[in-house]
Tab-separated table of C-alpha atoms in Angstrom:
chain	number	residue	atom	x	y	z
A	1	UNK	CA	60.688	-130.617	51.896
A	2	UNK	CA	63.173	-133.318	52.971
A	3	UNK	CA	62.966	-135.064	56.343
A	4	UNK	CA	66.090	-133.392	57.751
A	5	UNK	CA	64.677	-129.964	57.032
A	6	UNK	CA	61.354	-130.906	58.591
A	7	UNK	CA	63.125	-132.081	61.727
A	8	UNK	CA	65.136	-128.857	61.882
A	9	UNK	CA	61.946	-126.842	61.557
A	10	UNK	CA	60.748	-128.350	64.847
A	11	UNK	CA	63.923	-127.303	66.660
A	12	UNK	CA	62.798	-124.088	68.301
A	13	UNK	CA	59.079	-124.760	68.687
A	14	UNK	CA	57.817	-123.919	72.168
A	15	UNK	CA	54.436	-122.988	73.615
A	16	UNK	CA	53.890	-119.451	72.338
A	17	UNK	CA	51.551	-116.580	72.949
A	18	UNK	CA	49.784	-115.258	69.860
A	19	UNK	CA	48.658	-111.671	69.540
A	20	UNK	CA	46.046	-111.545	66.837
A	21	UNK	CA	45.977	-109.271	63.777
A	22	UNK	CA	47.706	-106.399	65.497
A	23	UNK	CA	50.289	-105.424	62.924
A	24	UNK	CA	47.792	-105.254	60.099
A	25	UNK	CA	45.283	-103.447	62.306
A	26	UNK	CA	47.923	-100.971	63.392
A	27	UNK	CA	49.429	-100.042	60.068
A	28	UNK	CA	46.464	-100.537	57.759
A	29	UNK	CA	43.559	-99.596	60.022
A	30	UNK	CA	44.791	-97.423	62.883
A	31	UNK	CA	46.247	-95.083	60.253
A	32	UNK	CA	42.690	-93.966	59.568
A	33	UNK	CA	40.830	-94.896	62.728
A	34	UNK	CA	39.388	-92.119	64.846
A	35	UNK	CA	36.454	-91.438	67.150
A	36	UNK	CA	33.692	-94.018	67.017
A	37	UNK	CA	35.478	-95.998	64.306
A	38	UNK	CA	38.560	-96.423	66.473
A	39	UNK	CA	36.380	-97.469	69.407
A	40	UNK	CA	34.717	-100.095	67.232
A	41	UNK	CA	38.041	-101.442	65.986
A	42	UNK	CA	39.423	-101.553	69.517
A	43	UNK	CA	36.376	-103.394	70.818
A	44	UNK	CA	36.417	-105.997	68.029
A	45	UNK	CA	40.162	-106.443	68.438
A	46	UNK	CA	39.892	-107.142	72.161
A	47	UNK	CA	37.061	-109.586	71.511
A	48	UNK	CA	39.081	-111.621	69.018
A	49	UNK	CA	42.686	-111.222	70.201
A	50	UNK	CA	42.652	-114.286	72.453
A	51	UNK	CA	41.976	-116.564	69.502
A	52	UNK	CA	45.553	-116.451	68.264
A	53	UNK	CA	48.541	-115.355	70.378
A	54	UNK	CA	52.252	-115.765	69.473
A	55	UNK	CA	55.329	-114.569	71.317
A	56	UNK	CA	58.967	-115.033	70.375
A	57	UNK	CA	61.014	-117.637	72.251
A	58	UNK	CA	63.512	-114.921	73.203
A	59	UNK	CA	60.890	-112.989	75.179
A	60	UNK	CA	59.842	-109.364	74.824
A	61	UNK	CA	63.141	-107.843	73.677
A	62	UNK	CA	65.964	-108.420	71.241
A	63	UNK	CA	69.356	-109.491	72.587
A	64	UNK	CA	70.644	-106.393	70.799
A	65	UNK	CA	68.619	-104.206	73.188
A	66	UNK	CA	69.542	-103.347	76.767
A	67	UNK	CA	65.834	-102.963	77.515
A	68	UNK	CA	62.575	-103.543	75.673
A	69	UNK	CA	61.471	-100.616	73.513
A	70	UNK	CA	58.884	-98.124	74.742
A	71	UNK	CA	56.643	-97.259	71.775
A	72	UNK	CA	55.618	-93.975	73.342
A	73	UNK	CA	59.140	-92.609	72.875
A	74	UNK	CA	61.602	-95.047	71.263
A	75	UNK	CA	62.497	-95.691	67.635
A	76	UNK	CA	61.764	-99.310	66.750
A	77	UNK	CA	61.896	-101.924	63.999
A	78	UNK	CA	59.461	-104.430	62.527
A	79	UNK	CA	60.153	-107.447	60.314
A	80	UNK	CA	57.347	-108.187	57.852
A	81	UNK	CA	57.424	-111.789	56.683
A	82	UNK	CA	55.304	-113.337	53.960
A	83	UNK	CA	55.428	-117.132	54.060
A	84	UNK	CA	54.475	-119.773	51.527
A	85	UNK	CA	52.714	-121.695	54.269
A	86	UNK	CA	49.512	-123.481	53.301
A	87	UNK	CA	47.040	-125.544	55.290
A	88	UNK	CA	48.552	-128.902	56.219
A	89	UNK	CA	52.168	-127.832	55.688
A	90	UNK	CA	54.680	-129.072	58.254
A	91	UNK	CA	57.330	-126.639	57.078
A	92	UNK	CA	57.399	-123.486	54.976
A	93	UNK	CA	59.759	-120.721	53.830
A	94	UNK	CA	59.903	-116.968	54.171
A	95	UNK	CA	59.003	-115.896	50.647
A	96	UNK	CA	59.056	-112.164	51.454
A	97	UNK	CA	61.067	-110.228	54.052
A	98	UNK	CA	60.793	-106.481	54.596
A	99	UNK	CA	62.514	-104.716	57.487
A	100	UNK	CA	60.802	-101.477	58.491
A	101	UNK	CA	62.454	-99.016	60.886
A	102	UNK	CA	60.317	-96.332	62.526
A	103	UNK	CA	61.890	-93.036	63.585
A	104	UNK	CA	59.664	-91.191	66.049
A	105	UNK	CA	61.611	-87.911	65.857
A	106	UNK	CA	61.500	-87.625	62.056
A	107	UNK	CA	58.104	-89.354	61.864
A	108	UNK	CA	59.434	-91.522	59.051
A	109	UNK	CA	59.703	-95.174	58.029
A	110	UNK	CA	62.499	-96.842	56.079
A	111	UNK	CA	61.674	-100.135	54.326
A	112	UNK	CA	64.384	-102.599	53.300
A	113	UNK	CA	63.484	-105.646	51.220
A	114	UNK	CA	65.792	-108.655	51.581
A	115	UNK	CA	65.901	-110.872	48.465
A	116	UNK	CA	64.692	-114.374	49.363
A	117	UNK	CA	67.697	-116.124	47.780
A	118	UNK	CA	70.318	-114.004	49.559
A	119	UNK	CA	73.250	-116.136	50.710
A	120	UNK	CA	73.708	-115.496	54.437
A	121	UNK	CA	74.821	-117.204	57.610
A	122	UNK	CA	71.856	-118.779	59.401
A	123	UNK	CA	72.801	-118.957	63.104
A	124	UNK	CA	70.214	-121.590	64.057
A	125	UNK	CA	71.925	-124.191	61.829
A	126	UNK	CA	75.446	-122.739	61.759
A	127	UNK	CA	76.030	-122.548	58.020
A	128	UNK	CA	75.324	-120.395	54.960
A	129	UNK	CA	72.130	-120.830	52.972
A	130	UNK	CA	69.358	-118.871	51.313
A	131	UNK	CA	67.802	-116.525	53.842
A	132	UNK	CA	64.290	-117.744	53.063
A	133	UNK	CA	65.294	-121.197	54.400
A	134	UNK	CA	65.750	-119.689	57.869
A	135	UNK	CA	61.997	-119.957	58.421
A	136	UNK	CA	61.972	-123.657	57.537
A	137	UNK	CA	64.865	-124.292	59.930
A	138	UNK	CA	63.324	-122.661	62.997
A	139	UNK	CA	60.235	-120.618	62.238
A	140	UNK	CA	60.002	-116.899	62.893
A	141	UNK	CA	62.582	-117.090	65.723
A	142	UNK	CA	65.231	-118.368	63.313
A	143	UNK	CA	64.331	-115.786	60.665
A	144	UNK	CA	64.563	-112.891	63.117
A	145	UNK	CA	67.882	-114.169	64.461
A	146	UNK	CA	69.210	-114.402	60.897
A	147	UNK	CA	68.054	-110.886	59.950
A	148	UNK	CA	69.527	-109.415	63.126
A	149	UNK	CA	72.840	-111.098	62.364
A	150	UNK	CA	72.837	-109.870	58.768
A	151	UNK	CA	71.900	-106.242	59.471
A	152	UNK	CA	73.368	-105.841	62.988
A	153	UNK	CA	70.181	-104.187	64.282
A	154	UNK	CA	67.524	-105.335	66.757
A	155	UNK	CA	64.240	-106.596	65.339
A	156	UNK	CA	61.737	-105.461	67.949
A	157	UNK	CA	58.522	-106.729	66.412
A	158	UNK	CA	57.399	-108.956	63.596
A	159	UNK	CA	54.290	-109.491	61.528
A	160	UNK	CA	54.003	-112.773	59.614
A	161	UNK	CA	51.323	-113.472	57.032
A	162	UNK	CA	50.818	-116.335	54.606
A	163	UNK	CA	49.677	-116.233	50.992
A	164	UNK	CA	46.007	-116.661	51.872
A	165	UNK	CA	46.188	-113.638	54.152
A	166	UNK	CA	47.603	-111.359	51.449
A	167	UNK	CA	44.820	-112.323	49.046
A	168	UNK	CA	42.150	-111.799	51.702
A	169	UNK	CA	43.493	-108.415	52.846
A	170	UNK	CA	43.697	-106.958	49.342
A	171	UNK	CA	40.182	-108.162	48.582
A	172	UNK	CA	38.942	-106.781	51.919
A	173	UNK	CA	40.108	-103.254	51.052
A	174	UNK	CA	38.446	-103.494	47.632
A	175	UNK	CA	41.618	-104.111	45.635
A	176	UNK	CA	44.708	-101.931	45.248
A	177	UNK	CA	45.906	-99.572	42.523
A	178	UNK	CA	49.296	-100.643	41.151
A	179	UNK	CA	51.351	-99.421	38.203
A	180	UNK	CA	52.247	-102.848	36.810
A	181	UNK	CA	55.795	-102.632	35.480
A	182	UNK	CA	55.934	-105.672	33.183
A	183	UNK	CA	53.687	-108.339	31.635
A	184	UNK	CA	52.703	-111.054	34.100
A	185	UNK	CA	51.775	-114.633	33.225
A	186	UNK	CA	52.310	-116.672	36.349
A	187	UNK	CA	50.955	-118.934	39.089
A	188	UNK	CA	48.043	-118.023	41.329
A	189	UNK	CA	47.944	-118.832	45.067
A	190	UNK	CA	46.963	-122.425	44.250
A	191	UNK	CA	50.034	-122.747	41.975
A	192	UNK	CA	47.892	-122.982	38.852
A	193	UNK	CA	50.102	-122.199	35.852
A	194	UNK	CA	48.849	-119.124	33.968
A	195	UNK	CA	46.414	-118.445	36.783
A	196	UNK	CA	47.172	-114.705	36.694
A	197	UNK	CA	47.852	-112.642	33.571
A	198	UNK	CA	48.457	-108.890	33.629
A	199	UNK	CA	49.560	-106.259	31.129
A	200	UNK	CA	51.732	-103.242	32.089
A	201	UNK	CA	50.050	-100.060	33.283
A	202	UNK	CA	48.154	-98.555	36.219
A	203	UNK	CA	45.256	-100.786	37.207
A	204	UNK	CA	43.186	-102.107	40.090
A	205	UNK	CA	44.412	-105.520	41.254
A	206	UNK	CA	42.406	-108.017	43.271
A	207	UNK	CA	43.989	-110.235	45.919
A	208	UNK	CA	45.112	-113.030	43.605
A	209	UNK	CA	46.573	-110.554	41.114
A	210	UNK	CA	48.383	-108.546	43.812
A	211	UNK	CA	49.938	-111.674	45.301
A	212	UNK	CA	51.036	-112.955	41.886
A	213	UNK	CA	52.527	-109.558	41.015
A	214	UNK	CA	54.509	-109.511	44.265
A	215	UNK	CA	55.657	-113.143	44.058
A	216	UNK	CA	56.675	-113.503	40.405
A	217	UNK	CA	60.447	-113.839	39.917
A	218	UNK	CA	61.549	-115.550	36.745
A	219	UNK	CA	59.936	-113.194	34.205
A	220	UNK	CA	61.547	-110.089	35.696
A	221	UNK	CA	64.816	-109.027	33.991
A	222	UNK	CA	65.907	-107.466	37.302
A	223	UNK	CA	65.515	-110.796	39.104
A	224	UNK	CA	65.258	-110.557	42.891
A	225	UNK	CA	65.798	-106.801	42.860
A	226	UNK	CA	62.783	-106.329	40.605
A	227	UNK	CA	60.792	-108.632	42.827
A	228	UNK	CA	61.620	-106.698	45.989
A	229	UNK	CA	60.575	-103.451	44.283
A	230	UNK	CA	57.217	-104.992	43.367
A	231	UNK	CA	56.739	-106.250	46.922
A	232	UNK	CA	57.259	-102.727	48.235
A	233	UNK	CA	54.805	-101.430	45.633
A	234	UNK	CA	52.133	-103.808	46.906
A	235	UNK	CA	52.767	-102.997	50.577
A	236	UNK	CA	52.567	-99.262	49.861
A	237	UNK	CA	49.407	-99.730	47.777
A	238	UNK	CA	47.713	-101.631	50.613
A	239	UNK	CA	48.557	-98.801	53.003
A	240	UNK	CA	47.312	-96.184	50.505
A	241	UNK	CA	44.062	-98.024	49.886
A	242	UNK	CA	43.489	-98.618	53.587
A	243	UNK	CA	43.751	-94.913	54.295
A	244	UNK	CA	41.148	-94.142	51.622
A	245	UNK	CA	38.200	-96.011	53.111
A	246	UNK	CA	36.429	-95.538	56.419
A	247	UNK	CA	33.283	-97.647	56.480
A	248	UNK	CA	32.768	-100.037	59.375
A	249	UNK	CA	31.927	-102.785	56.884
A	250	UNK	CA	35.315	-102.588	55.189
A	251	UNK	CA	37.178	-102.276	58.479
A	252	UNK	CA	35.358	-105.360	59.676
A	253	UNK	CA	36.314	-107.277	56.520
A	254	UNK	CA	39.929	-106.183	56.843
A	255	UNK	CA	40.171	-107.483	60.377
A	256	UNK	CA	38.438	-110.744	59.514
A	257	UNK	CA	40.724	-111.189	56.490
A	258	UNK	CA	43.825	-111.568	58.634
A	259	UNK	CA	42.376	-114.292	60.849
A	260	UNK	CA	44.630	-117.264	61.416
A	261	UNK	CA	46.747	-116.145	58.456
A	262	UNK	CA	48.548	-113.499	60.498
A	263	UNK	CA	50.665	-113.513	63.690
A	264	UNK	CA	52.663	-110.878	65.550
A	265	UNK	CA	54.338	-110.298	68.909
A	266	UNK	CA	52.945	-106.773	69.240
A	267	UNK	CA	50.446	-106.465	72.074
A	268	UNK	CA	47.138	-104.632	71.871
A	269	UNK	CA	48.402	-101.929	74.193
A	270	UNK	CA	51.500	-101.402	72.056
A	271	UNK	CA	49.436	-101.296	68.885
A	272	UNK	CA	47.208	-98.542	70.225
A	273	UNK	CA	50.259	-96.582	71.403
A	274	UNK	CA	51.214	-96.197	67.738
A	275	UNK	CA	48.077	-94.308	66.722
A	276	UNK	CA	49.611	-90.822	67.221
A	277	UNK	CA	52.724	-91.817	65.258
A	278	UNK	CA	50.691	-93.298	62.410
A	279	UNK	CA	48.582	-90.157	62.076
A	280	UNK	CA	51.660	-87.909	61.905
A	281	UNK	CA	53.689	-90.064	59.499
A	282	UNK	CA	55.683	-87.906	57.067
A	283	UNK	CA	57.574	-90.263	54.764
A	284	UNK	CA	58.179	-93.873	53.759
A	285	UNK	CA	61.683	-94.373	52.351
A	286	UNK	CA	62.587	-97.464	50.334
A	287	UNK	CA	65.972	-99.200	50.457
A	288	UNK	CA	67.181	-101.889	48.044
A	289	UNK	CA	69.957	-104.421	48.555
A	290	UNK	CA	72.125	-104.811	45.463
A	291	UNK	CA	73.894	-107.996	44.567
A	292	UNK	CA	74.718	-110.511	41.853
A	293	UNK	CA	73.348	-113.869	40.766
A	294	UNK	CA	75.647	-116.797	41.399
A	295	UNK	CA	75.594	-120.594	41.384
A	296	UNK	CA	77.297	-122.843	43.917
A	297	UNK	CA	77.278	-126.581	43.297
A	298	UNK	CA	74.496	-126.042	40.779
A	299	UNK	CA	72.245	-124.081	43.152
A	300	UNK	CA	71.256	-120.451	42.519
A	301	UNK	CA	71.988	-117.806	45.161
A	302	UNK	CA	71.869	-114.028	45.361
A	303	UNK	CA	75.227	-112.707	46.544
A	304	UNK	CA	74.758	-109.426	48.397
A	305	UNK	CA	77.061	-106.567	47.447
A	306	UNK	CA	79.143	-105.649	50.542
A	307	UNK	CA	78.985	-101.903	49.880
A	308	UNK	CA	75.201	-101.974	49.373
A	309	UNK	CA	74.752	-104.020	52.545
A	310	UNK	CA	76.986	-101.638	54.484
A	311	UNK	CA	75.002	-98.617	53.269
A	312	UNK	CA	71.717	-100.286	54.184
A	313	UNK	CA	72.939	-101.142	57.676
A	314	UNK	CA	74.147	-97.603	58.185
A	315	UNK	CA	70.788	-96.142	57.126
A	316	UNK	CA	68.794	-98.460	59.371
A	317	UNK	CA	71.052	-97.794	62.358
A	318	UNK	CA	70.701	-94.062	61.787
A	319	UNK	CA	66.909	-94.464	61.726
A	320	UNK	CA	67.030	-96.339	65.031
A	321	UNK	CA	69.617	-93.966	66.531
A	322	UNK	CA	72.079	-96.816	67.064
A	323	UNK	CA	75.899	-96.513	67.006
A	324	UNK	CA	77.608	-97.208	63.686
A	325	UNK	CA	80.275	-99.923	63.407
A	326	UNK	CA	83.321	-100.362	61.196
A	327	UNK	CA	82.964	-104.079	60.402
A	328	UNK	CA	79.775	-104.098	58.343
A	329	UNK	CA	81.544	-105.673	55.384
A	330	UNK	CA	82.150	-108.882	57.309
A	331	UNK	CA	78.419	-109.635	57.405
A	332	UNK	CA	78.324	-110.944	53.823
A	333	UNK	CA	79.745	-114.458	53.314
A	334	UNK	CA	82.301	-114.989	50.589
A	335	UNK	CA	81.247	-117.236	47.734
A	336	UNK	CA	83.533	-120.121	46.833
A	337	UNK	CA	82.908	-123.306	44.911
A	338	UNK	CA	83.366	-125.410	48.048
A	339	UNK	CA	81.116	-123.288	50.308
A	340	UNK	CA	78.921	-125.296	52.656
A	341	UNK	CA	75.309	-124.541	51.835
A	342	UNK	CA	71.895	-126.045	52.264
A	343	UNK	CA	69.459	-127.089	49.590
A	344	UNK	CA	67.091	-125.074	47.371
């Protein structure tokens, strides 16, 4: 990472509150928690929550909201971010971004994966670049601001986890069942070449294998689109596996697995308010963003298709019961040879 990027990454850092493990607990544990098990999870959560608290610089609501959401009645959105952050890093990127909108009336979730190389305007620096660089420029605040600008919806909550956390969570739930779509021969979490090798077919993946399957890009003929589909596969498989076990031992391991690898701005009270919704969940709908590969000044970007972006925005706004607009097409920057962009 160059020095200018490192300096930009410090731009928005302020003292922050950290709420610990809540998103993972909510969507992977509270889905199945009940009775004594729920009481145990709640007790352990309250005991450990003070260890790591993070709040957004903007405060408790998006600028696109007139008032903060009430999880007992409002539709809401969550941005899931997987970072390539490792111990000792001074700057990292958002390797995975999934926007999830939750509709309380329909008891449904829509998940939109944003390709990491998508060329977008990043408000915190004022120019176009790959969307995954938004995290390096200003942390989670910059990434949320960029996603809100791209999709024209409020991001109410976020959950950010690094590579180590993904490996630990999958291992904590005993592995996940995934229908592997293509041969995999790629890096593991330590960037060891050939560290993970998989053949196509339904199989149980451990943490290292699940992370490698979700991260791999260059061997997929569908490029970023194929990668986003695999990321959604892994997220869904974690949810499915989490709902299939109920022992205190595994719940305990799942909570411990997140540790310092996970942050969120969702409070304990808000997390527990979601239990009724989680238990009555009817459907998880997946949305893909189409686009084309392009190079500008020798650097690869993913140019989002305006019609696909417009459709995605419309679907997410409908899920959140927000008014539709007529200028969705203007959200995608035009690609020209002399566009001002950042680095890889």
